[in-house]
Coordinates of C-alpha atoms in Angstrom, one line a residue:
M1388 CA -33.7 39.2 -78.7
A1389 CA -36.6 38.0 -76.6
K1390 CA -35.8 36.1 -73.4
P1391 CA -36.9 32.7 -73.5
N1392 CA -39.2 31.1 -71.3
I1393 CA -38.5 28.0 -69.3
T1394 CA -40.7 25.4 -67.2
N1395 CA -39.6 24.1 -64.0
R1396 CA -41.0 21.7 -61.2
D1397 CA -41.2 21.8 -57.4
R1398 CA -40.1 18.4 -55.2
N1399 CA -43.9 17.5 -55.5
G1400 CA -43.7 16.6 -59.0
L1401 CA -45.9 19.5 -60.2
W1402 CA -44.8 21.9 -63.1
L1403 CA -45.0 25.3 -62.7
E1404 CA -44.6 28.3 -64.9
G1405 CA -41.0 29.8 -64.6
A1406 CA -39.5 33.3 -65.4
K1407 CA -37.9 34.7 -68.5
A1408 CA -34.3 34.8 -68.2
N1409 CA -31.0 34.9 -70.2
A1410 CA -28.2 32.3 -69.8
D1411 CA -27.5 33.7 -66.4
G1412 CA -31.2 33.2 -65.4
F1413 CA -31.0 29.7 -66.1
V1414 CA -28.0 29.2 -63.9
A1415 CA -30.2 31.2 -61.2
F1416 CA -32.9 28.4 -61.6
G1417 CA -30.5 25.6 -61.7
I1418 CA -30.2 25.1 -65.5
W1419 CA -27.0 24.8 -66.5
Q1420 CA -25.5 24.7 -70.1
P1421 CA -24.2 21.2 -69.5
Y1422 CA -27.6 20.1 -68.7
L1423 CA -29.1 21.1 -71.8
S1424 CA -26.2 20.5 -74.3
W1425 CA -27.3 16.6 -74.5
M1426 CA -30.8 17.8 -75.0
C1427 CA -30.3 19.7 -78.6
A1428 CA -33.0 19.3 -81.1
D1429 CA -34.4 21.3 -84.0
S1430 CA -38.1 20.2 -84.3
E1431 CA -40.9 20.5 -82.0
G1432 CA -43.8 18.1 -82.2
P1433 CA -47.7 18.8 -80.8
D1434 CA -46.5 17.4 -77.5
Q1435 CA -43.5 19.6 -76.7
V1436 CA -42.8 23.0 -75.6
G1437 CA -40.1 24.8 -77.1
L1438 CA -37.0 27.0 -76.2
D1439 CA -34.8 29.0 -78.5
I1440 CA -31.1 29.0 -77.5
I1441 CA -29.5 32.1 -79.1
S1442 CA -26.1 32.2 -77.8
P1443 CA -24.0 30.5 -77.0
P1444 CA -25.3 27.4 -78.9
P1445 CA -25.4 24.4 -76.8
C1446 CA -24.6 21.9 -79.5
P1447 CA -21.0 22.4 -81.0
E1448 CA -22.0 20.8 -84.4
Q1449 CA -24.7 23.3 -84.9
S1450 CA -23.6 27.1 -85.9
H1451 CA -27.2 28.4 -86.2
P1452 CA -29.8 28.9 -83.4
V1453 CA -31.4 25.7 -82.4
R1454 CA -34.6 24.6 -80.3
L1455 CA -34.4 22.7 -77.1
S1456 CA -37.4 20.5 -77.0
I1457 CA -38.8 19.0 -73.6
R1458 CA -41.6 16.7 -73.4
V1459 CA -44.5 17.4 -71.2
T1460 CA -46.3 14.2 -71.7
G1461 CA -44.9 11.4 -69.2
M1462 CA -42.5 13.8 -67.5
D1463 CA -41.9 12.1 -64.4
T1464 CA -40.6 9.1 -66.3
F1465 CA -38.1 11.3 -68.2
F1466 CA -36.9 12.9 -65.2
N1467 CA -36.1 9.4 -63.4
R1468 CA -34.3 8.3 -66.4
T1469 CA -31.8 11.4 -66.8
Q1470 CA -31.4 11.6 -63.0
V1471 CA -28.3 9.8 -62.9
R1472 CA -27.1 11.7 -66.2
L1473 CA -27.5 15.1 -64.8
D1474 CA -25.7 14.3 -61.4
R1475 CA -22.7 12.7 -63.1
I1476 CA -22.7 16.0 -65.6
W1477 CA -23.2 18.3 -62.4
R1478 CA -20.3 16.7 -60.8
Q1479 CA -17.9 16.8 -63.8
W1480 CA -18.9 20.7 -64.2
A1481 CA -18.4 21.4 -60.8
R1482 CA -14.8 20.0 -60.7
R1483 CA -13.9 22.1 -63.3
R1484 CA -15.3 25.3 -61.7
R1485 CA -15.3 25.0 -58.3
H1486 CA -11.7 27.0 -58.1
N1487 CA -13.1 29.8 -59.9
L1488 CA -16.5 30.6 -58.8
P1489 CA -17.7 31.5 -55.1
Y1490 CA -19.9 29.0 -53.3
T1491 CA -23.4 30.7 -53.0
A1492 CA -27.0 29.4 -51.9
A1493 CA -28.4 30.8 -55.5
K1494 CA -25.9 28.5 -57.4
R1495 CA -27.3 25.1 -56.1
P1496 CA -28.0 22.4 -59.0
L1497 CA -31.7 21.7 -59.2
T1498 CA -31.1 18.0 -58.2
S1499 CA -28.0 18.3 -56.0
Q1500 CA -27.8 16.6 -52.8
P1501 CA -27.8 18.7 -49.7
Q1502 CA -24.2 20.0 -48.9
A1503 CA -22.8 19.8 -45.3
S1504 CA -22.4 23.2 -43.5
P1505 CA -19.0 24.2 -42.1
T1506 CA -20.3 23.5 -38.6
R1507 CA -21.1 19.7 -39.5
A1508 CA -18.1 19.2 -41.2
L1509 CA -16.0 20.0 -37.9
L1510 CA -18.2 17.8 -35.9
L1511 CA -16.4 14.7 -36.9
P1512 CA -12.6 16.0 -36.0
C1513 CA -14.0 17.1 -33.0
L1514 CA -15.5 13.7 -31.6
L1515 CA -12.3 12.3 -32.5
L1516 CA -10.5 15.2 -30.5
F1517 CA -12.8 14.9 -27.6
A1518 CA -12.3 10.8 -27.7
L1519 CA -8.1 11.2 -27.9
I1520 CA -8.4 13.5 -24.8
L1521 CA -10.8 10.9 -22.8
F1522 CA -8.1 8.0 -23.4
V1523 CA -5.0 10.1 -22.9
W1524 CA -6.0 12.4 -19.9
P1525 CA -6.3 10.0 -17.3
R1526 CA -2.9 8.3 -18.2
L1527 CA -1.6 11.7 -17.9
G1528 CA -2.1 12.2 -14.1
K1529 CA -2.2 15.5 -12.1
H1530 CA 0.0 17.9 -13.8
V1531 CA 3.3 18.8 -11.8
S1532 CA 6.1 20.4 -12.8
P1533 CA 9.0 18.2 -14.0
A1534 CA 10.9 18.4 -10.9
Q1535 CA 8.0 17.2 -8.8
R1536 CA 7.4 14.0 -11.0
P1537 CA 8.7 10.8 -9.6
D1538 CA 9.5 9.4 -13.2
S1539 CA 11.6 12.6 -14.2
A1540 CA 15.1 12.5 -15.5
A1541 CA 16.5 12.7 -12.3
R1542 CA 15.3 9.2 -11.1
T1543 CA 17.0 7.7 -7.9
P1544 CA 16.9 4.1 -6.7
H1545 CA 14.0 5.0 -4.1
H1546 CA 11.6 5.4 -6.9
E1547 CA 11.6 1.7 -7.8
Q1548 CA 8.4 -0.2 -7.2
Y1549 CA 8.6 -3.6 -5.8
H1550 CA 8.4 -6.7 -8.0
G1551 CA 7.4 -10.0 -6.6
S1552 CA 7.2 -13.4 -7.9
T1553 CA 4.1 -15.5 -7.0
S1554 CA 5.1 -18.6 -8.8
A1555 CA 6.2 -21.5 -7.1
P1556 CA 9.3 -23.0 -7.0
S1557 CA 10.1 -25.8 -9.7
V1558 CA 12.6 -27.7 -11.3
T1559 CA 13.3 -27.5 -15.1
I1560 CA 13.7 -30.7 -17.1
C1561 CA 15.1 -30.8 -20.7
N1562 CA 15.1 -33.7 -23.5
P1563 CA 17.5 -34.2 -26.1
T1564 CA 15.4 -32.4 -28.4
N1565 CA 15.8 -29.1 -25.9
R1566 CA 12.1 -29.4 -25.2
C1567 CA 11.9 -28.1 -21.4
S1568 CA 9.1 -28.7 -18.8
S1569 CA 8.7 -27.5 -15.3
W1570 CA 8.1 -30.1 -12.5
L1571 CA 6.7 -28.8 -8.9
V1572 CA 6.9 -31.0 -5.7
G1573 CA 5.9 -34.5 -6.1
R1574 CA 6.4 -37.8 -7.5
W1575 CA 5.8 -38.3 -11.4
D1576 CA 5.8 -41.5 -12.9
W1577 CA 6.9 -42.3 -16.6
Q1578 CA 3.2 -41.5 -18.1
A1579 CA 3.8 -37.9 -16.6
L1580 CA 7.1 -37.6 -18.5
V1581 CA 6.0 -38.9 -21.6
Q1582 CA 3.1 -36.1 -21.9
Q1583 CA 6.1 -33.3 -21.7
G1584 CA 8.3 -35.4 -24.0
V1585 CA 10.7 -37.0 -21.5
Y1586 CA 10.6 -40.6 -22.8
H1587 CA 13.2 -42.2 -20.5
D1588 CA 16.0 -39.7 -21.6
V1589 CA 17.2 -36.6 -19.8
H1590 CA 19.5 -33.9 -21.3
R1591 CA 19.5 -31.2 -19.1
V1592 CA 18.4 -30.3 -15.5
S1593 CA 18.0 -27.1 -13.4
V1594 CA 17.3 -27.3 -9.8
P1595 CA 16.8 -24.3 -7.8
V1596 CA 17.8 -23.4 -4.0
G1597 CA 16.0 -25.4 -1.6
M1598 CA 14.6 -28.2 -4.0
S1599 CA 16.2 -31.5 -4.8
L1600 CA 15.3 -34.0 -7.7
T1601 CA 15.5 -37.7 -7.4
L1602 CA 16.0 -39.4 -11.2
E1603 CA 15.0 -43.4 -10.7
G1604 CA 15.9 -45.6 -13.7
E1605 CA 14.5 -49.1 -14.5
P1606 CA 14.6 -51.8 -12.2
D1607 CA 18.1 -53.7 -12.2
A1608 CA 17.9 -57.4 -12.3
E1609 CA 21.2 -57.5 -9.9
A1610 CA 19.9 -55.0 -7.1
E1611 CA 17.1 -56.1 -5.2
E1612 CA 15.5 -54.7 -1.9
E1613 CA 13.9 -56.5 1.1
R1614 CA 10.2 -55.0 1.8
W1615 CA 7.7 -56.8 4.4
D1616 CA 4.2 -56.6 3.1
E1617 CA 0.9 -56.0 5.2
E1618 CA 1.2 -59.7 6.4
G1619 CA 4.4 -59.9 7.6
E1620 CA 5.9 -61.7 5.1
K1621 CA 9.2 -61.0 3.4
S1622 CA 9.8 -60.3 -0.2
Q1623 CA 12.2 -59.6 -2.6
Q1624 CA 11.7 -56.5 -5.1
R1625 CA 14.0 -55.4 -7.7
V1626 CA 15.1 -51.8 -7.3
G1627 CA 16.2 -49.3 -10.0
K1628 CA 19.4 -47.2 -9.8
S1629 CA 18.6 -43.5 -8.8
V1630 CA 20.8 -40.2 -8.4
V1631 CA 19.5 -37.1 -6.5
L1632 CA 20.4 -33.9 -7.9
N1633 CA 20.8 -30.9 -5.6
V1634 CA 20.9 -26.9 -6.7
G1635 CA 22.6 -26.3 -9.9
E1636 CA 22.5 -26.8 -13.3
F1637 CA 23.3 -30.2 -14.9
S1638 CA 24.0 -32.0 -18.1
C1639 CA 23.2 -35.3 -18.3
D1640 CA 25.3 -37.2 -20.8
S1641 CA 24.1 -40.8 -21.6
K1642 CA 27.5 -41.8 -22.5
K1643 CA 29.0 -41.6 -18.9
H1644 CA 25.6 -42.6 -17.1
S1645 CA 23.1 -44.7 -18.4
L1646 CA 20.6 -43.5 -16.3
C1647 CA 20.2 -40.7 -18.6
K1648 CA 18.5 -43.0 -20.9
L1649 CA 16.8 -45.0 -18.4
V1650 CA 14.6 -42.5 -16.5
R1651 CA 11.0 -44.0 -15.4
E1652 CA 10.2 -41.9 -12.4
I1653 CA 11.0 -38.7 -10.9
E1654 CA 10.7 -36.8 -7.2
V1655 CA 10.7 -33.3 -6.6
K1656 CA 11.4 -32.4 -2.8
T1657 CA 11.6 -28.9 -1.3
S1658 CA 11.8 -27.8 2.6
I1659 CA 13.8 -25.3 4.5
F1660 CA 16.2 -27.9 5.8
I1661 CA 17.3 -28.7 1.9
A1662 CA 17.9 -25.0 1.5
L1663 CA 20.1 -24.8 4.6
D1664 CA 22.2 -27.9 3.8
Q1665 CA 22.8 -26.6 0.4
I1666 CA 23.8 -23.2 1.6
K1667 CA 26.2 -24.9 4.1
R1668 CA 27.7 -27.3 1.2
N1669 CA 27.9 -24.0 -0.8
M1670 CA 30.2 -22.0 1.8
T1671 CA 32.7 -25.0 2.0
R1672 CA 33.5 -24.8 -1.9
K1673 CA 36.4 -22.6 -3.1
H1674 CA 35.2 -18.8 -3.9
A1675 CA 31.6 -20.1 -3.3
A1676 CA 31.0 -18.2 0.1
E1677 CA 31.7 -14.8 -2.1
T1678 CA 28.6 -15.7 -4.0
E1679 CA 25.3 -14.4 -2.6
I1680 CA 22.5 -16.9 -2.3
I1681 CA 18.7 -16.2 -1.8
Y1682 CA 16.2 -18.9 -0.9
T1683 CA 12.2 -18.2 -0.3
H1684 CA 10.4 -20.6 1.6
P1685 CA 6.5 -20.4 0.9
P1686 CA 4.0 -20.8 3.5
T1687 CA 1.7 -23.4 3.8
L1688 CA -1.5 -21.2 4.3
A1689 CA -2.6 -19.2 1.4
F1690 CA -4.6 -15.9 2.0
P1691 CA -6.7 -13.6 -0.3
S1692 CA -4.6 -10.6 -2.1
T1693 CA -6.9 -8.1 -0.1
E1694 CA -5.2 -9.2 3.1
V1695 CA -2.4 -7.1 4.8
T1696 CA 0.8 -8.7 5.2
L1697 CA 3.2 -8.0 8.1
V1698 CA 6.5 -7.2 6.6
S1699 CA 10.0 -7.6 8.5
Q1700 CA 13.7 -8.6 8.5
F1701 CA 16.3 -9.6 11.0
S1702 CA 19.1 -11.5 11.8
I1703 CA 19.2 -15.2 13.8
N1704 CA 19.4 -13.2 17.4
R1705 CA 15.8 -12.0 16.5
L1706 CA 14.6 -15.2 16.1
E1707 CA 13.0 -15.8 19.3
R1708 CA 11.6 -12.1 19.8
F1709 CA 9.8 -12.1 16.6
E1710 CA 7.6 -15.3 17.7
D1711 CA 5.7 -12.4 19.8
A1712 CA 4.9 -10.7 16.4
I1713 CA 3.6 -13.8 14.8
G1714 CA 1.8 -14.7 17.8
A1715 CA 0.1 -11.2 17.6
W1716 CA -0.4 -11.0 13.9
E1717 CA -3.2 -13.6 12.6
G1718 CA -2.7 -12.7 8.8
P1719 CA -0.1 -13.3 6.4
I1720 CA 3.6 -12.5 7.3
A1721 CA 6.6 -12.2 4.9
A1722 CA 10.1 -12.1 6.9
V1723 CA 13.6 -12.1 5.6
I1724 CA 16.4 -13.7 7.8
Y1725 CA 20.1 -12.3 7.1
L1726 CA 22.9 -14.5 7.9
T1727 CA 25.6 -12.3 9.2
Q1728 CA 27.9 -15.0 9.7
S1729 CA 28.7 -18.2 8.0
T1730 CA 28.2 -20.1 11.4
D1731 CA 24.3 -18.9 11.4
I1732 CA 23.3 -22.0 9.6
D1733 CA 23.5 -24.7 12.4
P1734 CA 21.4 -22.4 14.9
L1735 CA 18.9 -21.6 12.3
H1736 CA 18.7 -25.5 11.4
T1737 CA 18.2 -26.3 15.2
Y1738 CA 15.8 -23.7 15.5
F1739 CA 13.4 -25.0 12.8
N1740 CA 13.8 -28.8 13.8
D1741 CA 11.4 -27.6 16.7
A1742 CA 7.9 -28.8 15.7
A1743 CA 6.4 -26.0 17.1
K1744 CA 8.3 -23.3 16.0
S1745 CA 7.9 -24.7 12.4
A1746 CA 4.3 -24.8 13.0
L1747 CA 4.4 -21.1 13.9
Y1748 CA 6.1 -20.0 10.7
S1749 CA 2.8 -21.7 8.5
R1750 CA 1.8 -18.4 7.8
V1751 CA 5.3 -16.9 7.3
T1752 CA 6.7 -16.3 3.3
L1753 CA 10.4 -16.9 4.7
T1754 CA 13.3 -15.5 2.7
I1755 CA 16.9 -16.3 3.6
L1756 CA 19.9 -14.3 2.3
K1757 CA 23.3 -15.5 2.5
P1758 CA 25.4 -12.4 1.6
A1759 CA 28.6 -12.6 -0.2
Y1760 CA 31.2 -12.9 2.7
D1761 CA 34.7 -11.4 1.3
A1762 CA 37.5 -10.1 3.2
H1763 CA 36.2 -6.5 3.3
N1764 CA 33.3 -7.3 5.5
V1765 CA 30.8 -5.3 3.4
H1766 CA 28.2 -7.8 4.7
L1767 CA 28.3 -6.5 8.3
R1768 CA 27.1 -3.4 7.3
Y1769 CA 23.4 -4.6 7.6
P1770 CA 21.6 -3.9 4.5
I1771 CA 18.4 -3.1 6.2
N1772 CA 16.3 -1.2 3.3
R1773 CA 17.4 -3.7 0.8
L1774 CA 15.8 -6.7 3.4
R1775 CA 12.9 -4.6 3.5
N1776 CA 12.5 -4.5 -0.1
L1777 CA 13.0 -8.2 -0.5
A1778 CA 10.6 -9.0 2.1
T1779 CA 8.1 -6.9 0.5
A1780 CA 8.5 -8.2 -2.7
T1781 CA 7.8 -11.7 -1.4
A1782 CA 4.5 -10.6 0.1
P1783 CA 1.6 -12.6 -1.0
T1784 CA -0.7 -9.9 -0.9
D1785 CA -1.4 -6.2 -2.1
Y1786 CA -1.4 -4.4 1.4
V1787 CA 1.7 -4.4 3.7
F1788 CA 2.8 -3.2 6.8
V1789 CA 6.6 -2.6 7.3
I1790 CA 7.8 -3.1 10.8
D1791 CA 11.0 -3.9 12.6
A1792 CA 11.5 -7.2 14.2
D1793 CA 11.5 -5.8 18.2
F1794 CA 7.8 -4.8 17.6
V1795 CA 4.8 -6.4 18.6
P1796 CA 1.4 -5.3 17.0
S1797 CA -1.7 -4.8 19.3
K1798 CA -4.3 -7.7 19.5
S1799 CA -7.0 -6.3 17.4
L1800 CA -4.7 -4.3 14.7
H1801 CA -4.9 -7.1 12.1
A1802 CA -8.7 -7.1 12.3
F1803 CA -8.7 -3.2 12.3
A1804 CA -6.3 -3.1 9.4
A1805 CA -8.9 -5.6 7.5
H1806 CA -12.0 -3.7 8.1
H1807 CA -10.4 -0.1 8.0
A1808 CA -7.1 0.1 6.3
V1809 CA -8.1 -2.0 3.1
P1810 CA -11.0 0.1 2.1
L1811 CA -9.1 3.4 2.8
L1812 CA -5.8 2.3 0.6
S1813 CA -7.8 0.5 -2.0
P1814 CA -7.0 1.9 -5.5
R1815 CA -10.5 3.2 -6.0
T1816 CA -10.3 5.3 -2.8
Q1817 CA -6.8 6.7 -3.4
Q1818 CA -7.7 8.0 -7.0
A1819 CA -7.7 11.7 -5.6
H1820 CA -5.0 11.1 -2.9
R1821 CA -2.7 8.5 -2.2
I1822 CA -2.6 7.5 1.3
A1823 CA -0.7 5.9 4.1
L1824 CA -2.2 4.5 7.1
V1825 CA 0.5 5.2 10.1
I1826 CA 0.4 2.7 13.4
P1827 CA 1.7 4.4 16.5
C1828 CA 4.5 2.9 18.1
I1829 CA 5.2 2.9 21.7
A1830 CA 8.3 1.9 23.8
L1831 CA 8.4 0.1 27.1
V1832 CA 11.1 0.5 29.8
E1833 CA 13.3 -2.3 30.2
A1834 CA 12.4 -2.5 33.6
H1835 CA 8.6 -3.2 33.0
M1836 CA 8.5 -7.0 33.1
G1837 CA 4.6 -7.2 32.9
P1838 CA 3.1 -8.8 29.7
I1839 CA 3.1 -6.7 26.7
P1840 CA 0.0 -4.5 26.4
A1841 CA -2.5 -5.6 24.0
T1842 CA -5.5 -2.9 24.2
P1843 CA -5.4 0.8 24.5
A1844 CA -6.8 0.2 28.2
D1845 CA -3.7 -1.6 29.1
L1846 CA -1.5 0.9 27.7
R1847 CA -3.1 4.1 29.2
P1848 CA -1.9 3.4 32.7
L1849 CA 1.7 2.5 31.6
F1850 CA 1.6 6.1 30.1
R1851 CA 0.8 7.6 33.4
T1852 CA 3.6 6.0 35.4
G1853 CA 6.1 6.6 32.6
A1854 CA 6.4 2.7 32.0
A1855 CA 5.5 3.3 28.3
F1856 CA 6.6 6.4 26.5
V1857 CA 7.2 7.6 22.9
T1858 CA 10.8 7.1 21.5
D1859 CA 12.1 10.6 19.8
P1860 CA 8.7 12.3 20.9
R1861 CA 10.2 15.4 18.9
A1862 CA 10.9 14.7 15.0
G1863 CA 11.0 10.8 15.2
H1864 CA 7.8 9.8 16.1
G1865 CA 6.0 13.3 17.6
P1866 CA 4.1 14.0 14.6
T1867 CA 2.1 11.0 15.0
L1868 CA 0.5 12.6 18.2
T1869 CA 0.5 9.0 20.1
T1870 CA 0.9 10.4 23.5
Q1871 CA -2.1 12.6 23.0
Q1872 CA -4.1 9.8 21.6
F1873 CA -3.7 7.4 24.2
L1874 CA -4.0 10.1 27.2
A1875 CA -7.6 10.5 25.7
R1876 CA -7.0 14.1 24.6
P1877 CA -10.1 15.3 22.2
F1878 CA -9.8 15.3 18.8
F1879 CA -12.0 17.0 16.2
A1880 CA -11.7 14.8 13.3
Q1881 CA -14.9 13.5 12.2
D1882 CA -13.6 10.0 11.2
P1883 CA -13.9 7.7 14.4
H1884 CA -11.2 5.4 13.0
T1885 CA -8.6 7.4 11.8
Y1886 CA -7.4 10.9 12.1
E1887 CA -5.1 13.3 9.8
V1888 CA -1.5 14.2 10.6
C1889 CA 1.0 16.2 8.5
Y1890 CA 4.3 15.4 7.5
E1891 CA 7.6 16.9 9.3
S1892 CA 11.0 16.3 8.3
Q1893 CA 13.0 13.6 9.9
W1894 CA 9.6 11.7 10.8
E1895 CA 9.9 8.1 10.8
P1896 CA 6.5 6.3 11.3
Y1897 CA 5.4 2.7 10.5
Y1898 CA 2.7 2.6 7.8
I1899 CA 0.4 0.1 6.0
L1900 CA 0.6 0.9 2.2
H1901 CA -0.7 -0.5 -0.9
R1902 CA 2.1 -2.1 -2.8
S1903 CA 1.6 -1.2 -6.2
T1904 CA 1.5 2.5 -5.6
A1905 CA 4.5 2.5 -3.0
P1906 CA 7.9 3.5 -3.6
A1907 CA 10.6 0.9 -2.7
Y1908 CA 13.1 1.8 0.2
D1909 CA 16.4 3.2 -1.0
E1910 CA 18.9 0.4 -0.6
R1911 CA 22.0 2.6 -0.2
F1912 CA 20.8 3.1 3.4
R1913 CA 22.7 0.4 5.7
N1914 CA 22.8 -0.1 9.3
Q1915 CA 20.6 2.3 11.0
G1916 CA 20.2 6.4 10.2
G1917 CA 17.8 7.7 7.7
D1918 CA 16.4 4.4 6.4
K1919 CA 13.1 5.0 7.5
Q1920 CA 13.1 8.7 7.1
S1921 CA 14.2 8.8 3.5
H1922 CA 11.2 6.6 2.7
A1923 CA 8.5 8.9 4.6
L1924 CA 10.2 11.9 2.7
I1925 CA 9.9 10.2 -0.5
L1926 CA 5.9 9.7 0.2
N1927 CA 5.4 13.2 1.3
A1928 CA 6.9 14.5 -1.8
M1929 CA 4.7 12.3 -4.0
G1930 CA 1.8 13.8 -2.3
Y1931 CA 0.8 11.2 0.1
R1932 CA -1.5 12.0 2.9
F1933 CA -0.9 10.7 6.2
R1934 CA -3.7 8.9 8.5
V1935 CA -3.3 7.6 12.1
A1936 CA -5.0 4.6 13.2
R1937 CA -7.1 5.3 16.4
G1938 CA -6.7 3.0 19.2
E1939 CA -4.2 0.7 17.7
F1940 CA -0.6 0.6 18.1
I1941 CA 2.9 -1.6 17.9
V1942 CA 4.9 -1.6 21.0
H1943 CA 8.5 -3.1 21.6
R1944 CA 10.7 -3.2 24.8
E1945 CA 13.6 -1.2 25.2
H1946 CA 16.9 -3.0 25.5
A1947 CA 20.6 -2.4 25.6
K1948 CA 22.4 -1.7 22.3
L1949 CA 22.5 -4.9 20.2
V1950 CA 26.2 -6.6 20.0
W1951 CA 26.8 -8.2 16.7
P1952 CA 29.1 -10.8 16.1
G1953 CA 32.6 -9.6 16.1
G1954 CA 31.5 -6.2 16.6
G1955 CA 30.7 -5.9 12.9
L1956 CA 27.9 -3.3 13.5
G1957 CA 30.0 -0.9 15.5
K1958 CA 32.8 -1.1 13.0
A1959 CA 30.6 -0.8 9.8
Q1960 CA 29.0 2.5 11.1
K1961 CA 32.1 4.2 11.3
E1962 CA 32.8 3.6 7.6
E1963 CA 31.6 4.8 4.3
K1964 CA 30.6 8.0 5.5
E1965 CA 30.8 10.0 2.1
W1966 CA 27.0 9.6 1.5
T1967 CA 24.5 10.4 4.2
Y1968 CA 20.8 11.3 4.5
F1969 CA 21.2 15.0 4.7
D1970 CA 24.5 15.3 2.5
G1971 CA 23.5 13.1 -0.4
F1972 CA 20.0 11.9 -0.1
M1973 CA 18.2 15.4 0.4
R1974 CA 20.0 17.0 -2.6
E1975 CA 18.8 14.3 -4.8
V1976 CA 15.3 14.7 -3.3
E1977 CA 15.2 18.4 -4.2
E1978 CA 16.6 17.8 -7.7
T1979 CA 13.6 15.5 -8.5
F1980 CA 10.7 17.0 -6.7
G1981 CA 11.8 20.4 -6.0
K1982 CA 13.1 22.4 -3.1
G1983 CA 9.6 22.1 -1.4
A1984 CA 9.7 18.3 -0.9
R1985 CA 10.6 18.6 2.9
W1986 CA 7.2 20.5 3.3
P1987 CA 4.0 19.0 3.7
R1988 CA 2.3 18.6 0.3
G1989 CA -0.8 16.2 0.7
C1990 CA -1.6 17.5 4.1
A1991 CA -5.3 18.4 4.6
A1992 CA -5.6 18.3 8.1
K1993 CA -8.7 20.1 9.8
G1994 CA -8.5 20.3 13.6
V1995 CA -5.9 18.2 14.1
G1996 CA -2.0 19.2 13.5
W1997 CA 0.1 21.5 14.5
T1998 CA -2.0 24.5 16.1
V1999 CA -4.7 22.5 17.9
Q2000 CA -2.2 19.7 19.0
R2001 CA 0.1 22.2 20.1
R2002 CA 2.9 20.8 17.7
D2003 CA 5.6 23.5 17.3
V2004 CA 6.9 23.5 13.8
V2005 CA 10.8 23.5 14.5
G2006 CA 11.0 20.0 13.0
I2007 CA 8.8 20.6 10.2
G2008 CA 11.8 21.7 7.6
V2009 CA 15.0 21.0 9.7
G2010 CA 17.4 19.4 7.8
G2011 CA 17.1 21.2 5.0
L2012 CA 17.5 25.1 6.2

């Protein structure tokens, strides 16, 4: 049987001569049986070209050979009209055969759309995967082993971060419908109360420590008050009933107190004297002395968050000494006063009654902590690290400098911190390595009666005569290289403002940190011993790098051993020896960060360190051998 002829057309709409082919030949040219089946005919006209179809017959109802007719005239119109049908027929047929026939380029239909290549099909999943990696990778941080991660399962209290409250203290008032509103310091009239849903009636009141609330009712016709006007004439004025509410929760019963339904004005006050009086009254009540009270008095001056806050803690016997630090530091300060004895209230009240001393504390966020006084005298074990955390949490800025109350900063240290410490410790700078800026600490002999040195020029002659020295020059403060700096020993670091040193075990430096990334102090350390060492060890284990400020320092005068009231400190230091820095804390750190936690991790000092500065390595890993 002769093979049929078929004409085809290219993309330009021209019809060309095709080749002879059987049924498989049609497929090769993109002519499928479903495509031909609907064009069955058994006649041909003068304007048509014919094609004999022998086997298989394209039309099921016809058992004899039929002729397929394709009209040559108006072929573009015919093609456009049938395009949709051809696409639909092709998709139906492809779904039936795609699992049986392999894909080849020769089997593409004449009018099919371009098929996506395997590479193009994988492009979208790859882009999505790449976007996911970009989103997740910064949150994963630098890869460390599970034992080195600060957030591992073996988490200990020193991994906590500081969480302070920046909101101003306020009094809470609720109406009978339990709608509550907060009131800051000031006097508020009836219109202000109405705006907050307090329509003369008060149901519940909450007053924090250091604040008082005065509720004033409607004027009473029977109560009168004498007042004198500006011209000196005497006048009578009706006054209302009032009640003053101090610290605590109060429920206002209108059946017992008519004032609860007649409130027309309120006044909110706060002061350190109100707080001291409230604490004193609290200690006279039964079982109230065993309750801890914390009061924070905000400063009168405001500072930007990019300032560096000087942070300290002390008991009342350090009040006078801390004045030197306040006078030397021009920025914000956060301090905690620990009431060792219940009798500390009166001296504190007398101290702040002095207007000059109150003005001195205008830049200080002052927190007063009254511990629970019990028969076991646990409060005599001075909670030094807890007080440091509390003061740091109340600091009004992002950068903190934690020192002890005996130390006085150098005259230019605050300006140095603002211009050099803040840029060095900012989160942008610390993306690669977190940094602690160490400030050298210096002691003066007790016999030195001169003024406290304020500049390096004042300090150098004292070093040469022995009036100034470094406390614990080996492990405690030796790694800071303070003596070498102030004796003008040459350095090879390129930074004119700071130089880098390496961590050594038992090092207890004082440093400036960015509060958001710094761990809190371990509050299990009380009194003295391991309190600062433990914090520096954690910073090293976390990969901190230590840089020392050039030409800046803090200084304190050597003094006799402090005598605590009732000998409490000496007695407490002999108690509770089950857990110490070396026996308990070091093991926990090694379990969390690995055995190498005591060795320098973030150190990259070049030209400064053990070799050039002639530092021996005895103290580097001591305590863990």
